Coordinates of C-alpha atoms and ligand atoms in Angstrom, one line a residue:
M147 CA 26.0 26.7 -22.7
L148 CA 23.6 29.5 -24.0
I149 CA 22.2 28.8 -27.4
T150 CA 19.8 30.6 -29.7
I151 CA 17.3 28.5 -31.6
P152 CA 16.1 30.6 -34.6
D153 CA 12.6 30.4 -36.1
V154 CA 11.1 27.8 -33.7
L155 CA 7.8 29.2 -34.9
T156 CA 7.0 30.6 -38.4
T157 CA 5.6 34.1 -39.0
E158 CA 2.2 32.6 -39.5
Q159 CA 2.4 30.6 -36.2
V160 CA 3.5 33.7 -34.3
A161 CA 0.5 35.7 -35.7
E162 CA -1.8 32.9 -34.8
A163 CA -0.4 32.7 -31.3
R164 CA -0.6 36.5 -30.8
E165 CA -4.2 36.5 -31.7
I166 CA -4.9 34.0 -28.9
L167 CA -2.5 35.6 -26.3
D168 CA -3.6 39.2 -26.9
N169 CA -7.2 38.2 -26.0
A170 CA -6.2 36.1 -23.0
E171 CA -6.6 36.9 -19.3
W172 CA -3.4 38.4 -17.7
V173 CA -2.7 38.4 -14.0
D174 CA 0.1 39.5 -11.6
G175 CA 3.2 37.4 -12.4
R176 CA 4.1 36.7 -8.8
V177 CA 1.8 33.7 -8.8
T178 CA 4.6 31.3 -10.1
A179 CA 7.4 33.0 -8.2
G180 CA 9.1 31.6 -5.1
H181 CA 9.4 33.7 -2.0
Q182 CA 12.7 35.4 -3.0
S183 CA 12.0 35.9 -6.7
A184 CA 8.5 37.3 -5.9
M185 CA 10.3 40.4 -4.5
A186 CA 12.2 40.9 -7.7
K187 CA 9.4 40.1 -10.1
D188 CA 7.1 42.7 -11.7
N189 CA 5.2 41.5 -14.8
L190 CA 2.0 40.0 -16.0
Q191 CA 1.3 36.3 -16.7
I192 CA -1.5 34.1 -18.2
P193 CA -2.6 31.8 -15.4
E194 CA -1.2 28.3 -15.5
G195 CA -3.6 25.9 -17.2
H196 CA -5.5 28.7 -18.9
P197 CA -6.9 27.5 -22.3
A198 CA -4.9 30.2 -24.2
A199 CA -1.7 29.0 -22.5
K200 CA -2.5 25.4 -23.3
Q201 CA -3.3 26.1 -26.9
V202 CA -0.2 28.1 -27.7
G203 CA 1.9 25.9 -25.4
N204 CA 1.0 22.9 -27.5
L205 CA 1.9 24.7 -30.6
I206 CA 5.4 25.4 -29.1
L207 CA 5.9 21.9 -27.9
Q208 CA 4.9 20.5 -31.2
A209 CA 7.3 22.8 -33.0
L210 CA 10.2 21.9 -30.6
G211 CA 9.6 18.2 -31.1
Q212 CA 10.5 18.6 -34.8
N213 CA 13.4 21.0 -34.3
P214 CA 16.7 19.2 -34.7
L215 CA 18.8 22.0 -33.2
F216 CA 16.7 22.1 -30.1
L217 CA 16.6 18.3 -29.7
S218 CA 20.4 18.1 -30.1
A219 CA 21.2 20.9 -27.7
A220 CA 18.7 20.1 -25.0
L221 CA 18.3 16.3 -25.2
P222 CA 15.0 16.9 -23.4
L223 CA 13.4 14.3 -21.1
R224 CA 10.4 16.3 -19.9
I225 CA 9.2 19.8 -20.8
F226 CA 7.1 21.9 -18.5
P227 CA 3.9 23.3 -20.0
P228 CA 4.9 26.7 -21.5
L229 CA 3.9 29.8 -19.5
F230 CA 3.5 33.4 -20.9
N231 CA 4.6 36.8 -19.5
K232 CA 4.3 40.4 -20.5
Y233 CA 6.4 43.4 -19.5
S234 CA 5.5 47.1 -20.2
G235 CA 5.5 50.5 -18.5
G236 CA 8.9 50.0 -16.9
Q237 CA 8.2 46.5 -15.6
S238 CA 11.3 44.2 -15.0
F239 CA 12.4 41.1 -13.2
G240 CA 15.5 41.5 -11.0
T241 CA 18.3 39.0 -10.7
H242 CA 17.2 35.6 -9.5
V243 CA 17.7 31.9 -10.1
D244 CA 14.8 29.6 -11.2
N245 CA 13.4 27.0 -8.7
A246 CA 15.2 23.7 -9.0
I247 CA 12.1 21.5 -8.9
R248 CA 8.8 22.3 -10.6
Q249 CA 5.5 20.4 -10.2
F250 CA 3.3 20.0 -13.2
P251 CA 0.0 21.8 -12.7
G252 CA -2.7 19.4 -11.6
S253 CA -0.4 16.4 -11.5
S254 CA 2.1 14.7 -9.1
M255 CA 4.7 14.7 -11.8
R256 CA 7.8 16.9 -11.1
I257 CA 10.8 17.9 -13.1
R258 CA 14.3 19.0 -12.2
T259 CA 14.9 22.3 -14.1
D260 CA 18.1 21.7 -16.0
L261 CA 17.4 24.2 -18.8
S262 CA 15.3 27.4 -19.0
A263 CA 13.8 28.7 -22.3
T264 CA 12.4 32.0 -23.4
L265 CA 10.6 32.2 -26.7
F266 CA 9.9 35.8 -28.0
F267 CA 6.5 36.9 -29.4
E268 CA 7.3 40.5 -30.2
E269 CA 9.7 42.0 -32.7
P270 CA 12.7 43.7 -30.9
E271 CA 12.1 47.1 -32.7
N272 CA 8.6 47.3 -31.2
Y273 CA 9.8 47.8 -27.6
D274 CA 12.8 49.3 -25.7
G275 CA 14.5 47.3 -23.0
G276 CA 13.4 43.9 -22.0
E277 CA 16.7 42.2 -22.6
L278 CA 17.1 38.9 -20.9
C279 CA 20.5 39.0 -19.2
V280 CA 22.1 35.7 -18.3
E281 CA 25.2 35.5 -16.1
D282 CA 27.8 32.8 -16.4
T283 CA 31.5 32.4 -15.8
Y284 CA 32.2 34.1 -19.2
G285 CA 30.2 37.3 -18.2
V286 CA 26.7 38.6 -18.8
H287 CA 24.9 37.7 -22.1
Q288 CA 22.1 40.0 -23.2
V289 CA 19.4 38.4 -25.3
K290 CA 16.6 40.0 -27.3
L291 CA 15.5 37.9 -30.3
P292 CA 13.1 38.2 -33.2
A293 CA 9.5 37.0 -32.7
G294 CA 9.4 33.2 -33.1
S295 CA 13.0 32.6 -31.9
M296 CA 14.1 31.1 -28.6
V297 CA 17.0 31.1 -26.2
L298 CA 18.0 28.1 -24.2
Y299 CA 20.3 28.5 -21.1
P300 CA 21.3 26.5 -18.0
S301 CA 18.7 26.9 -15.2
T302 CA 21.7 27.2 -12.8
S303 CA 22.4 30.7 -14.1
L304 CA 21.5 33.9 -12.4
H305 CA 19.4 36.0 -14.8
H306 CA 17.2 39.1 -15.0
V307 CA 15.0 41.0 -17.4
K308 CA 15.7 44.7 -18.0
P309 CA 12.9 47.2 -17.6
V310 CA 10.7 47.6 -20.6
T311 CA 10.5 51.4 -21.2
R312 CA 8.5 51.5 -24.5
G313 CA 6.0 49.1 -25.9
A314 CA 5.5 45.6 -24.5
R315 CA 7.6 42.5 -24.4
L316 CA 5.6 39.3 -24.8
C317 CA 7.3 35.9 -24.3
S318 CA 6.8 32.3 -23.4
F319 CA 9.0 30.9 -20.7
F320 CA 9.4 27.3 -19.5
W321 CA 11.8 24.7 -18.1
M322 CA 12.9 21.2 -19.0
Q323 CA 14.7 18.3 -17.5
S324 CA 17.4 17.0 -19.8
M325 CA 18.5 13.4 -20.1
L326 CA 21.9 14.9 -19.2
R327 CA 21.8 16.9 -16.0
D328 CA 25.3 18.2 -16.4
D329 CA 25.8 21.3 -18.7
G330 CA 29.3 20.2 -19.6
Q331 CA 28.2 16.8 -20.8
R332 CA 25.4 18.3 -22.7
S333 CA 27.7 20.8 -24.5
L334 CA 30.1 18.1 -25.3
M335 CA 27.4 15.9 -26.9
F336 CA 26.1 18.9 -28.8
D337 CA 29.6 19.6 -30.3
L338 CA 30.0 15.9 -31.2
D339 CA 26.6 15.9 -32.9
L340 CA 27.4 19.0 -34.9
A341 CA 30.8 17.6 -36.0
I342 CA 29.3 14.3 -37.1
Q343 CA 26.6 16.1 -39.1
R344 CA 29.3 18.3 -40.8
L345 CA 31.4 15.3 -41.7
G346 CA 28.4 13.6 -43.2
N347 CA 27.3 16.7 -45.2
E348 CA 30.7 17.6 -46.6
L349 CA 32.1 14.4 -47.8
P350 CA 29.4 12.0 -48.9
E351 CA 31.7 10.4 -51.5
N352 CA 34.7 9.9 -49.2
D353 CA 34.9 6.4 -47.8
V354 CA 37.2 7.3 -44.9
A355 CA 35.0 10.2 -43.9
N356 CA 31.9 8.0 -44.0
K357 CA 33.5 5.3 -41.9
T358 CA 34.7 8.0 -39.4
A359 CA 31.2 9.4 -39.2
V360 CA 29.8 6.0 -38.4
Q361 CA 32.4 5.4 -35.8
L362 CA 31.8 8.8 -34.2
T363 CA 28.1 8.2 -34.2
G364 CA 28.8 5.0 -32.3
V365 CA 30.8 7.1 -29.7
Y366 CA 27.9 9.6 -29.5
H367 CA 25.3 6.9 -28.7
N368 CA 27.6 5.0 -26.3
L369 CA 28.3 8.1 -24.3
L370 CA 24.6 8.8 -24.2
R371 CA 24.0 5.3 -23.0
Q372 CA 26.5 5.8 -20.2
W373 CA 25.3 9.2 -19.1
A374 CA 21.5 9.4 -19.9
E375 CA 19.1 9.5 -16.9
M376 CA 15.5 8.6 -17.7
Ligands
NI1293 NI1 13.8 33.2 -14.2

């Protein structure tokens, strides 16, 4: 399941983040790439653990922690500290798959990467190219979102970033381990959650609808109890 989470950050938060990111140190992006993806990767990154990355990363994590759509779609267990990349002057990232396991910087903690996220920090009209292309069994999905919006997709997918031929593409990217490893289970729980919410919103006066919503909420939590890994 590939899902767009609109307005993770407000316009003011994007501006605040840009102020910090534009003045940060940028290095060759191959530092976080595995052997194979290093050959495909051509971009700039802020070094892991850099104060600017930490500061804006915390802003992102705080916003995500209060975002119901994100929490329902991802059911996150652990989120990797957000990283930042920049593409310009024809830079791109060829087709690759993200590493399955990531170690937290300066710690022995590791996560299994179930979901990958890209949060955009530049408005789409300010640069050409730079689409994130995610391949799944339904084809190739091209993603280029407004500043402050984010895409979430299974880390199992092959993906690439098209060359940026005008302007610069600035994004945050990171991974997370979900309480549900399986994308199919996660999609099912997301659908169930949306249906329960719709039922609750549409028929607050209807006794049958209310009882049904309560019963389905029970099903939701009991499925989570059966499937969740912590
Ligand atoms: Ni990737």
